[in-house]
PDB file of C-alpha atoms in Angstrom:
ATOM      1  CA  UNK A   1       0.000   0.000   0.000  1.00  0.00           C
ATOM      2  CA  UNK A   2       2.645   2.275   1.076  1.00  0.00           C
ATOM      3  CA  UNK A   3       3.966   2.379  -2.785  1.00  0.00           C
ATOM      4  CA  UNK A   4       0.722   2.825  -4.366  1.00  0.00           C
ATOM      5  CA  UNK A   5      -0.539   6.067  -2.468  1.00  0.00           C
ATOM      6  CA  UNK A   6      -0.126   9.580  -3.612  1.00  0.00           C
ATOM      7  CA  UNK A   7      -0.192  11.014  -0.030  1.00  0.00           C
ATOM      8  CA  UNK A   8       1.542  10.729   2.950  1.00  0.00           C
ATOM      9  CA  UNK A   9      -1.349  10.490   5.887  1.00  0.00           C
ATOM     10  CA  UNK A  10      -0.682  12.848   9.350  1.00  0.00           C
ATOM     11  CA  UNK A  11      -2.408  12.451  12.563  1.00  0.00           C
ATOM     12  CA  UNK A  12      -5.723  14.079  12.167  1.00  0.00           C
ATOM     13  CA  UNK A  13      -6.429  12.703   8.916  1.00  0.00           C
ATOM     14  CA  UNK A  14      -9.823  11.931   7.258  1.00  0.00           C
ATOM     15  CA  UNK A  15      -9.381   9.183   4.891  1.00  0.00           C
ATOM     16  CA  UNK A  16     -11.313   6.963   2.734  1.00  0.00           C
ATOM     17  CA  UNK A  17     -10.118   2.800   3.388  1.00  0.00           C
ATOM     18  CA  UNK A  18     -11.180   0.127   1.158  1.00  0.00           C
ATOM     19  CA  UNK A  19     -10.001  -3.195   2.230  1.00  0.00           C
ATOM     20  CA  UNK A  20     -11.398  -6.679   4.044  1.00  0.00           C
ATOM     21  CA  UNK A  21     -11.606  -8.001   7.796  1.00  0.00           C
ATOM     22  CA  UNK A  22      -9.979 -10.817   8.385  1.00  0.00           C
ATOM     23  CA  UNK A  23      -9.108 -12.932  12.064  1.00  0.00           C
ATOM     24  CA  UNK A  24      -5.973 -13.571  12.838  1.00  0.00           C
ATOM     25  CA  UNK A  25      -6.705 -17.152  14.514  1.00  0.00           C
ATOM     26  CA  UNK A  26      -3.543 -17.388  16.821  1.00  0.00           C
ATOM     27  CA  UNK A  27      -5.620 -14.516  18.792  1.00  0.00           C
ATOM     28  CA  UNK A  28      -9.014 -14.297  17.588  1.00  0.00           C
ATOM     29  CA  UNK A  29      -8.437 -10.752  16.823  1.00  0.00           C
ATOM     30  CA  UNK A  30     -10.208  -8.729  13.776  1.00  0.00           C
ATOM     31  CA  UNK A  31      -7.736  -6.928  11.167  1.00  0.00           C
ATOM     32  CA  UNK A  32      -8.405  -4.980   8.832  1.00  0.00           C
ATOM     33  CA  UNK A  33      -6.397  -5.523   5.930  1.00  0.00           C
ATOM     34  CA  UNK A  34      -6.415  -2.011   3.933  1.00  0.00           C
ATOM     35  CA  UNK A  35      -5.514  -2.341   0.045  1.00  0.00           C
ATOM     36  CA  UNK A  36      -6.691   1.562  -0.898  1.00  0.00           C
ATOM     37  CA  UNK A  37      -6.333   4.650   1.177  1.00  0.00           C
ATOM     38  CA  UNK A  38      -7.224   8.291  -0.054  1.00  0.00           C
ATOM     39  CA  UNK A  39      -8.144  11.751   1.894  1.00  0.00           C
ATOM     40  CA  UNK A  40     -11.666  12.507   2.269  1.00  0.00           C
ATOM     41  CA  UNK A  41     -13.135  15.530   1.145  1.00  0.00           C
ATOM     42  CA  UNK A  42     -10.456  17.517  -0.860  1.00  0.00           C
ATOM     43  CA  UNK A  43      -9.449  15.977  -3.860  1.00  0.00           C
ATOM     44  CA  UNK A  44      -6.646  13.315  -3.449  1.00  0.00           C
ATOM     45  CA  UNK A  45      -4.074  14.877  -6.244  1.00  0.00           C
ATOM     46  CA  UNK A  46      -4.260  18.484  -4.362  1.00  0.00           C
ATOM     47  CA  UNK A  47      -3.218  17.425  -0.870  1.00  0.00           C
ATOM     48  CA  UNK A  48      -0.855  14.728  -2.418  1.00  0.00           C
ATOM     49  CA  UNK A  49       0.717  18.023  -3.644  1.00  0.00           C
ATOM     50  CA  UNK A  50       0.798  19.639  -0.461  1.00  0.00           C
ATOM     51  CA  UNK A  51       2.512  16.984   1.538  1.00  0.00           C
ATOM     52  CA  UNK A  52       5.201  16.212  -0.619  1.00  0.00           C
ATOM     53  CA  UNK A  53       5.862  20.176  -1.073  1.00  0.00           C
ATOM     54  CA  UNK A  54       5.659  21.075   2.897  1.00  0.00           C
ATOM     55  CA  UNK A  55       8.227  17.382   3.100  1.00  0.00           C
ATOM     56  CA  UNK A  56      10.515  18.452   0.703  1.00  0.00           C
ATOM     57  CA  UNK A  57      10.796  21.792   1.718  1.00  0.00           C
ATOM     58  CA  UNK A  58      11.537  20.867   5.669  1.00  0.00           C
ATOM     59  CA  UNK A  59      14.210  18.738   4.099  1.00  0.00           C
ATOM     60  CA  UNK A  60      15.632  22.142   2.403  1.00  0.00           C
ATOM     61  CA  UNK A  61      15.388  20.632  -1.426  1.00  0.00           C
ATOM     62  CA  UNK A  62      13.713  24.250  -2.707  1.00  0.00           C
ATOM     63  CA  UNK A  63      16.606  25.770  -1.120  1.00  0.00           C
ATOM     64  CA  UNK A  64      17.600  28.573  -3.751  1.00  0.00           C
ATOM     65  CA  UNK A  65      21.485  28.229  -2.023  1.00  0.00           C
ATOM     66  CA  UNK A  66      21.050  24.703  -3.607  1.00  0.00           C
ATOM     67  CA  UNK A  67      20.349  25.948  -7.036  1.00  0.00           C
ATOM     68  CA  UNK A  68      23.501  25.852  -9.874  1.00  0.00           C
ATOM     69  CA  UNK A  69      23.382  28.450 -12.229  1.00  0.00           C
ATOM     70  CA  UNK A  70      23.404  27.563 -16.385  1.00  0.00           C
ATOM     71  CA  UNK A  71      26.331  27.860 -17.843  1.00  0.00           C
ATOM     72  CA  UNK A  72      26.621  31.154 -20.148  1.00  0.00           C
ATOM     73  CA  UNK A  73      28.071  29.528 -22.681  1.00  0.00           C
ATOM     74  CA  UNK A  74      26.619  25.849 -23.047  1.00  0.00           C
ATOM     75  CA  UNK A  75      27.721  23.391 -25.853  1.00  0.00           C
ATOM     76  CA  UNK A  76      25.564  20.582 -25.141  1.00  0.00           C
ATOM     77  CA  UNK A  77      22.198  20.499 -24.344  1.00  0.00           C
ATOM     78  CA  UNK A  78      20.171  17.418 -23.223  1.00  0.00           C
ATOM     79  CA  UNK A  79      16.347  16.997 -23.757  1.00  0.00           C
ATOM     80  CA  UNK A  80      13.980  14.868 -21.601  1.00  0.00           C
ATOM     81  CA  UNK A  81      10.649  14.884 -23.284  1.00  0.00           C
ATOM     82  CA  UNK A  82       8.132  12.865 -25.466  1.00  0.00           C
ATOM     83  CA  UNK A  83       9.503  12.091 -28.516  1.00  0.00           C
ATOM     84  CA  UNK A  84       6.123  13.191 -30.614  1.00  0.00           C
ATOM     85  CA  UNK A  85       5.064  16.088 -28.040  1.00  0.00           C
ATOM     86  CA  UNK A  86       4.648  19.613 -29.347  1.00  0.00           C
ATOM     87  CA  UNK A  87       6.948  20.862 -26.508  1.00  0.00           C
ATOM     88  CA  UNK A  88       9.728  18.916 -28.349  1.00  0.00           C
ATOM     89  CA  UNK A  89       8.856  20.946 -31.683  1.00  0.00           C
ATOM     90  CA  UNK A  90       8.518  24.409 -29.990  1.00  0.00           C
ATOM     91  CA  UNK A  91      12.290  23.895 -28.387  1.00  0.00           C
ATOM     92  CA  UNK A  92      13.722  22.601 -31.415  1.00  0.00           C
ATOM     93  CA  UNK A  93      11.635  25.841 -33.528  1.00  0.00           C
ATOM     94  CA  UNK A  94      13.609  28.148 -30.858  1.00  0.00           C
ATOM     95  CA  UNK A  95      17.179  26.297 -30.649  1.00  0.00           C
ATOM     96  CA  UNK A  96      17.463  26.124 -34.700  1.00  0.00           C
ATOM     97  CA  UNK A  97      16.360  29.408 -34.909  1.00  0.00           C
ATOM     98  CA  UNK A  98      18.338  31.257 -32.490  1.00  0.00           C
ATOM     99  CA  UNK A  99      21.065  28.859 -31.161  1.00  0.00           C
ATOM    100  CA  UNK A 100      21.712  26.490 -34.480  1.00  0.00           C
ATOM    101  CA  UNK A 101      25.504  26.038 -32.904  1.00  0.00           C
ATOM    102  CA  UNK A 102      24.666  23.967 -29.965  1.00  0.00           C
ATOM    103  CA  UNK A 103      24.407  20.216 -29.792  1.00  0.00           C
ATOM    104  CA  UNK A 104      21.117  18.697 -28.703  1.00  0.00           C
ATOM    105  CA  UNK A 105      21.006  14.969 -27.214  1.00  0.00           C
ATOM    106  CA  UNK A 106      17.054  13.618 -27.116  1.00  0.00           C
ATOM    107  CA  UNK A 107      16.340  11.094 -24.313  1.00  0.00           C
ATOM    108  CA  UNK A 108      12.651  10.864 -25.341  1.00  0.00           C
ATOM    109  CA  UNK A 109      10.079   9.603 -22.203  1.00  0.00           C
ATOM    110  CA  UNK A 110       6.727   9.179 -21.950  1.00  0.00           C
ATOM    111  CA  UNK A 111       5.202  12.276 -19.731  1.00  0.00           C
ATOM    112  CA  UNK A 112       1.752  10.792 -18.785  1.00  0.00           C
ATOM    113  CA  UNK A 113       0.463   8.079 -16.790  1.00  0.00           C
ATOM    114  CA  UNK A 114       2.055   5.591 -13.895  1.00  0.00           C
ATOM    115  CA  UNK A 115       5.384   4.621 -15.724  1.00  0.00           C
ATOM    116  CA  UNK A 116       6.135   8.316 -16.787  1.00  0.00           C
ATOM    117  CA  UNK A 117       7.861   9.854 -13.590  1.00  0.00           C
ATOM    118  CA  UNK A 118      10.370   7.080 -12.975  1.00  0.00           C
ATOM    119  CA  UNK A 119      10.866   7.164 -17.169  1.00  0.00           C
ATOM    120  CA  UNK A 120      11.895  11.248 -17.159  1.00  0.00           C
ATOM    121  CA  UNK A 121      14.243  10.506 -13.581  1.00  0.00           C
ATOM    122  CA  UNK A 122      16.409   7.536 -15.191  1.00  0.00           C
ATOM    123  CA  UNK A 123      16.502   9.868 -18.517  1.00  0.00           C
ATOM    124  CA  UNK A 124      17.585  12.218 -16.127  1.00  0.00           C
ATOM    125  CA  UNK A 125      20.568  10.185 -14.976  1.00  0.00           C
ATOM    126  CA  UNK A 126      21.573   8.821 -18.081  1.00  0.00           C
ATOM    127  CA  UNK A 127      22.188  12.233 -19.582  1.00  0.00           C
ATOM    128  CA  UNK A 128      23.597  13.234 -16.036  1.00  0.00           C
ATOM    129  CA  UNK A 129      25.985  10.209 -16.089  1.00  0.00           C
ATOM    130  CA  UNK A 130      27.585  11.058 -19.543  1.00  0.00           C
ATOM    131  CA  UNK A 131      29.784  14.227 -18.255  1.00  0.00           C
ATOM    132  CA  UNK A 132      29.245  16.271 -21.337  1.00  0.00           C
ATOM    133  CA  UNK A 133      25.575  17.944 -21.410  1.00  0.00           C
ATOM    134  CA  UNK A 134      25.818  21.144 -19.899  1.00  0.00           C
ATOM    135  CA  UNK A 135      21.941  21.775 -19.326  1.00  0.00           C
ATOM    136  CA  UNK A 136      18.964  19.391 -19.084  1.00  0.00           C
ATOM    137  CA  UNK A 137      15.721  20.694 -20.007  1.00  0.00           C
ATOM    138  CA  UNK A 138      12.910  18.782 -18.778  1.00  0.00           C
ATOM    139  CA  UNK A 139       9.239  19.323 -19.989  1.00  0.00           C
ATOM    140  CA  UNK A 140       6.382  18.889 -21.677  1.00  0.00           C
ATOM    141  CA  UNK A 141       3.171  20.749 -22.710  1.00  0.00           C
ATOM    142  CA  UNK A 142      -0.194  22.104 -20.898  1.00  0.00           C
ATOM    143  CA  UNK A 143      -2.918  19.841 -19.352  1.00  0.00           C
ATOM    144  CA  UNK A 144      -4.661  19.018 -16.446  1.00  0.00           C
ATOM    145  CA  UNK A 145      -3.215  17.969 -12.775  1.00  0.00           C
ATOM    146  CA  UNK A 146      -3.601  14.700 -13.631  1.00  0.00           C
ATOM    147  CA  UNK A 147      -1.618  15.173 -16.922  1.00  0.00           C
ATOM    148  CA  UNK A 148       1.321  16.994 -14.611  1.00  0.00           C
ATOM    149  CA  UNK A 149       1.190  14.874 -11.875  1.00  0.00           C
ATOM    150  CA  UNK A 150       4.519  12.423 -12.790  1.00  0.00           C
ATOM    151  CA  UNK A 151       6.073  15.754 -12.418  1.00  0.00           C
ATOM    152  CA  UNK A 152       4.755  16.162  -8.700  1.00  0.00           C
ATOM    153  CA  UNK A 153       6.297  12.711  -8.160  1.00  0.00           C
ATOM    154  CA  UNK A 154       8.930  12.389  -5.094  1.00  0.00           C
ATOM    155  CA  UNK A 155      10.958   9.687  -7.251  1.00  0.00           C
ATOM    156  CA  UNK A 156      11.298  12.249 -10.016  1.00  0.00           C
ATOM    157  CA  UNK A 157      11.567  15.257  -7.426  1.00  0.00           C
ATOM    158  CA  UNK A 158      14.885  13.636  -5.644  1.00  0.00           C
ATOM    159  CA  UNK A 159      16.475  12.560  -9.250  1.00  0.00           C
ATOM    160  CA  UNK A 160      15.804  16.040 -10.077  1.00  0.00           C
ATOM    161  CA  UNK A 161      17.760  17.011  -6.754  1.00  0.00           C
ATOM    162  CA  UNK A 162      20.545  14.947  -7.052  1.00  0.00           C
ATOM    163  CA  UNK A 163      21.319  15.407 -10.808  1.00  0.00           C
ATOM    164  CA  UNK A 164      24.657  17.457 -11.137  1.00  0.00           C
ATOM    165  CA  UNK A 165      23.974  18.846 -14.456  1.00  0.00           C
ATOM    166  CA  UNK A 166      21.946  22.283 -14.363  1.00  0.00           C
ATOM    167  CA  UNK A 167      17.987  21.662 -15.076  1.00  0.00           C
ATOM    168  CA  UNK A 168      15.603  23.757 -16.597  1.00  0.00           C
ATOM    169  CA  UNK A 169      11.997  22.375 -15.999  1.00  0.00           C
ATOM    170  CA  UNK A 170       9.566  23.647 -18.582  1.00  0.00           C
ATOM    171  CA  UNK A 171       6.242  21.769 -17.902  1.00  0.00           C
ATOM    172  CA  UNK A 172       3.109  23.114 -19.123  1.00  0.00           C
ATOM    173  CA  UNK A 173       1.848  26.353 -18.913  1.00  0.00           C
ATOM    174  CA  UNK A 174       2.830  29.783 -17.373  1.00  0.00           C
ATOM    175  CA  UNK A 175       0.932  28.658 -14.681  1.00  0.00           C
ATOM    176  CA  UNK A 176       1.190  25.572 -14.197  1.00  0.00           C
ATOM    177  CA  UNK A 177       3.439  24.941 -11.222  1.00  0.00           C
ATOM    178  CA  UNK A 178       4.717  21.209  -9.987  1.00  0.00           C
ATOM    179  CA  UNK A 179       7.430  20.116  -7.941  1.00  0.00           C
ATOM    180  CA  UNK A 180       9.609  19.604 -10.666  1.00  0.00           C
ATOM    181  CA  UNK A 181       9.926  23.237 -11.186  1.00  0.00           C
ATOM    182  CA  UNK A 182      10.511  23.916  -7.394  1.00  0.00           C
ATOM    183  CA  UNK A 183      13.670  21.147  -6.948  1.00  0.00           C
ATOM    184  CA  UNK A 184      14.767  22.136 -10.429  1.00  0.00           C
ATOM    185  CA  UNK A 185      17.625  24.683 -10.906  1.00  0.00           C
ATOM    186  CA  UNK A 186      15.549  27.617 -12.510  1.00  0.00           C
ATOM    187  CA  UNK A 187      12.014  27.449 -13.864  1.00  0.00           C
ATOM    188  CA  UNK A 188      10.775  28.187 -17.267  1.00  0.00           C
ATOM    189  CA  UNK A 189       7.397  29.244 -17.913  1.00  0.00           C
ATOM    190  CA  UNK A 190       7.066  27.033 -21.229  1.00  0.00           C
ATOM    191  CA  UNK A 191       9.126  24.743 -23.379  1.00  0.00           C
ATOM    192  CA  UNK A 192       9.938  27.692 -25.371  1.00  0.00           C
ATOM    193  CA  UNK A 193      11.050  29.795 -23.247  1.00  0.00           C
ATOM    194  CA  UNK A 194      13.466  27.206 -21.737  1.00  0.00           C
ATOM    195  CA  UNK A 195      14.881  26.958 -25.367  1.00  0.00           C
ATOM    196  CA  UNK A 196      15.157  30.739 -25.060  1.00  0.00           C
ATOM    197  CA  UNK A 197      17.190  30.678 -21.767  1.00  0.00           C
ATOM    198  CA  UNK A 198      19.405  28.108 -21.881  1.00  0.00           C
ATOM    199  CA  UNK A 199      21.445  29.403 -24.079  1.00  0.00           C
ATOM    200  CA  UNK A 200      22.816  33.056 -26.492  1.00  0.00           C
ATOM    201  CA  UNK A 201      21.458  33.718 -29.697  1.00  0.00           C
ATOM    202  CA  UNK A 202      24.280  33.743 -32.370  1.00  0.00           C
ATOM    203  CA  UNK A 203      22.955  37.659 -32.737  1.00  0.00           C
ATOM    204  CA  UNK A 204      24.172  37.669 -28.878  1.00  0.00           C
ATOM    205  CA  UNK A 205      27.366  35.884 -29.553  1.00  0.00           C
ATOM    206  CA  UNK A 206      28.471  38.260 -32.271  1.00  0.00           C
ATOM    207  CA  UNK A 207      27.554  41.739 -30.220  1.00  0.00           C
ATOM    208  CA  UNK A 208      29.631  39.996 -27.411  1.00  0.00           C
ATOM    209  CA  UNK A 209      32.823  38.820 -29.444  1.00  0.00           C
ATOM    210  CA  UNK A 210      32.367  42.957 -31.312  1.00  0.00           C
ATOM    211  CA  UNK A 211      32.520  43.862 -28.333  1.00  0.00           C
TER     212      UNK A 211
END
């Protein structure tokens, strides 16, 4: 059970149990053995979002000291997204047109459902473990919580956390804000503007070498 729930429960609690009494015979005493558990009343996804946030911030991983900045120059750049996502097409749109000099590395995911979150975090560490990206860009476009939520996972929150290369975390909307984009290095309000940041224009490049 303790795998499967989105929520960590705190004294006080109302929840919502699903399960079956049984007797444990060496006793005669009644269990109850619980196989869902969910928070009454507000919906299950918000104060999933709320717990992790208030645990991860105790443990200090929003710290801004933590935070590395992006290189000003970067060479490589590593991509964690879907493959056949629009947010893929936007940052490639931005990086050919204004950054056509760097090299980009694709470690395509899936961004939606059970499997997603744990998918983006070992993309994460692959690219991490190579020693040559400079920035990883994490994202993927709009939808609803539920669409979002493997970014408001803790598995992909402490990956994010423990990655050494710089991340930008461009997921969904402008606002559209998950844990992700709190652990991550510096947000970006879409995938295109993360293409933006992460690295000078060639116009930028040439006023700065002028100059």
């Amino acid at each position: 059970l303790n795998q499967k729930i989105k929520f960590k429960p705190e004294d006080g609690m109302d929840v919502l149990i699903q399960g079956k009494v049984t007797v444990y015979e060496m006793r005669g005493q009644y269990q109850l053995m619980v196989q869902t558990m969910e928070p009454a009343g507000i919906g299950t996804l918000y104060l999933a979002f709320e717990a992790l946030k208030k645990q991860l911030q105790n443990e200090g991983l929003f710290d801004p000291a933590k935070k590395r900045p992006l290189p000003k120059y970067p060479k490589k750049v590593g991509i964690v997204t879907s493959q056949s996502g629009a947010a893929l097409s936007d940052m490639l749109t931005i990086f050919q047109r204004r950054a056509p000099y760097l090299e980009l590395i694709l470690r395509p995911t899936v961004v939606q459902g059970e499997e997603a979150s744990r998918d983006i975090a070992n993309g994460i560490l692959e690219l991490d473990r190579t020693n040559t990206i400079d920035i990883i860009i994490i994202g993927r476009g709009g939808g609803s919580i539920e669409d979002l939520w493997p970014f408001n996972e803790e598995l992909l929150a402490r990956a994010i956390s423990q990655c050494k290369t710089p991340i930008v975390s461009a997921i969904g909307h402008e606002t559209d804000i998950t844990i992700s984009d709190m652990v991550s290095d510096v947000r970006a309000p879409t995938p295109s503007a993360a293409a933006e940041i992460s690295a000078p224009s060639t116009s930028e490049l040439d006023q700065i070498i002028s100059n």
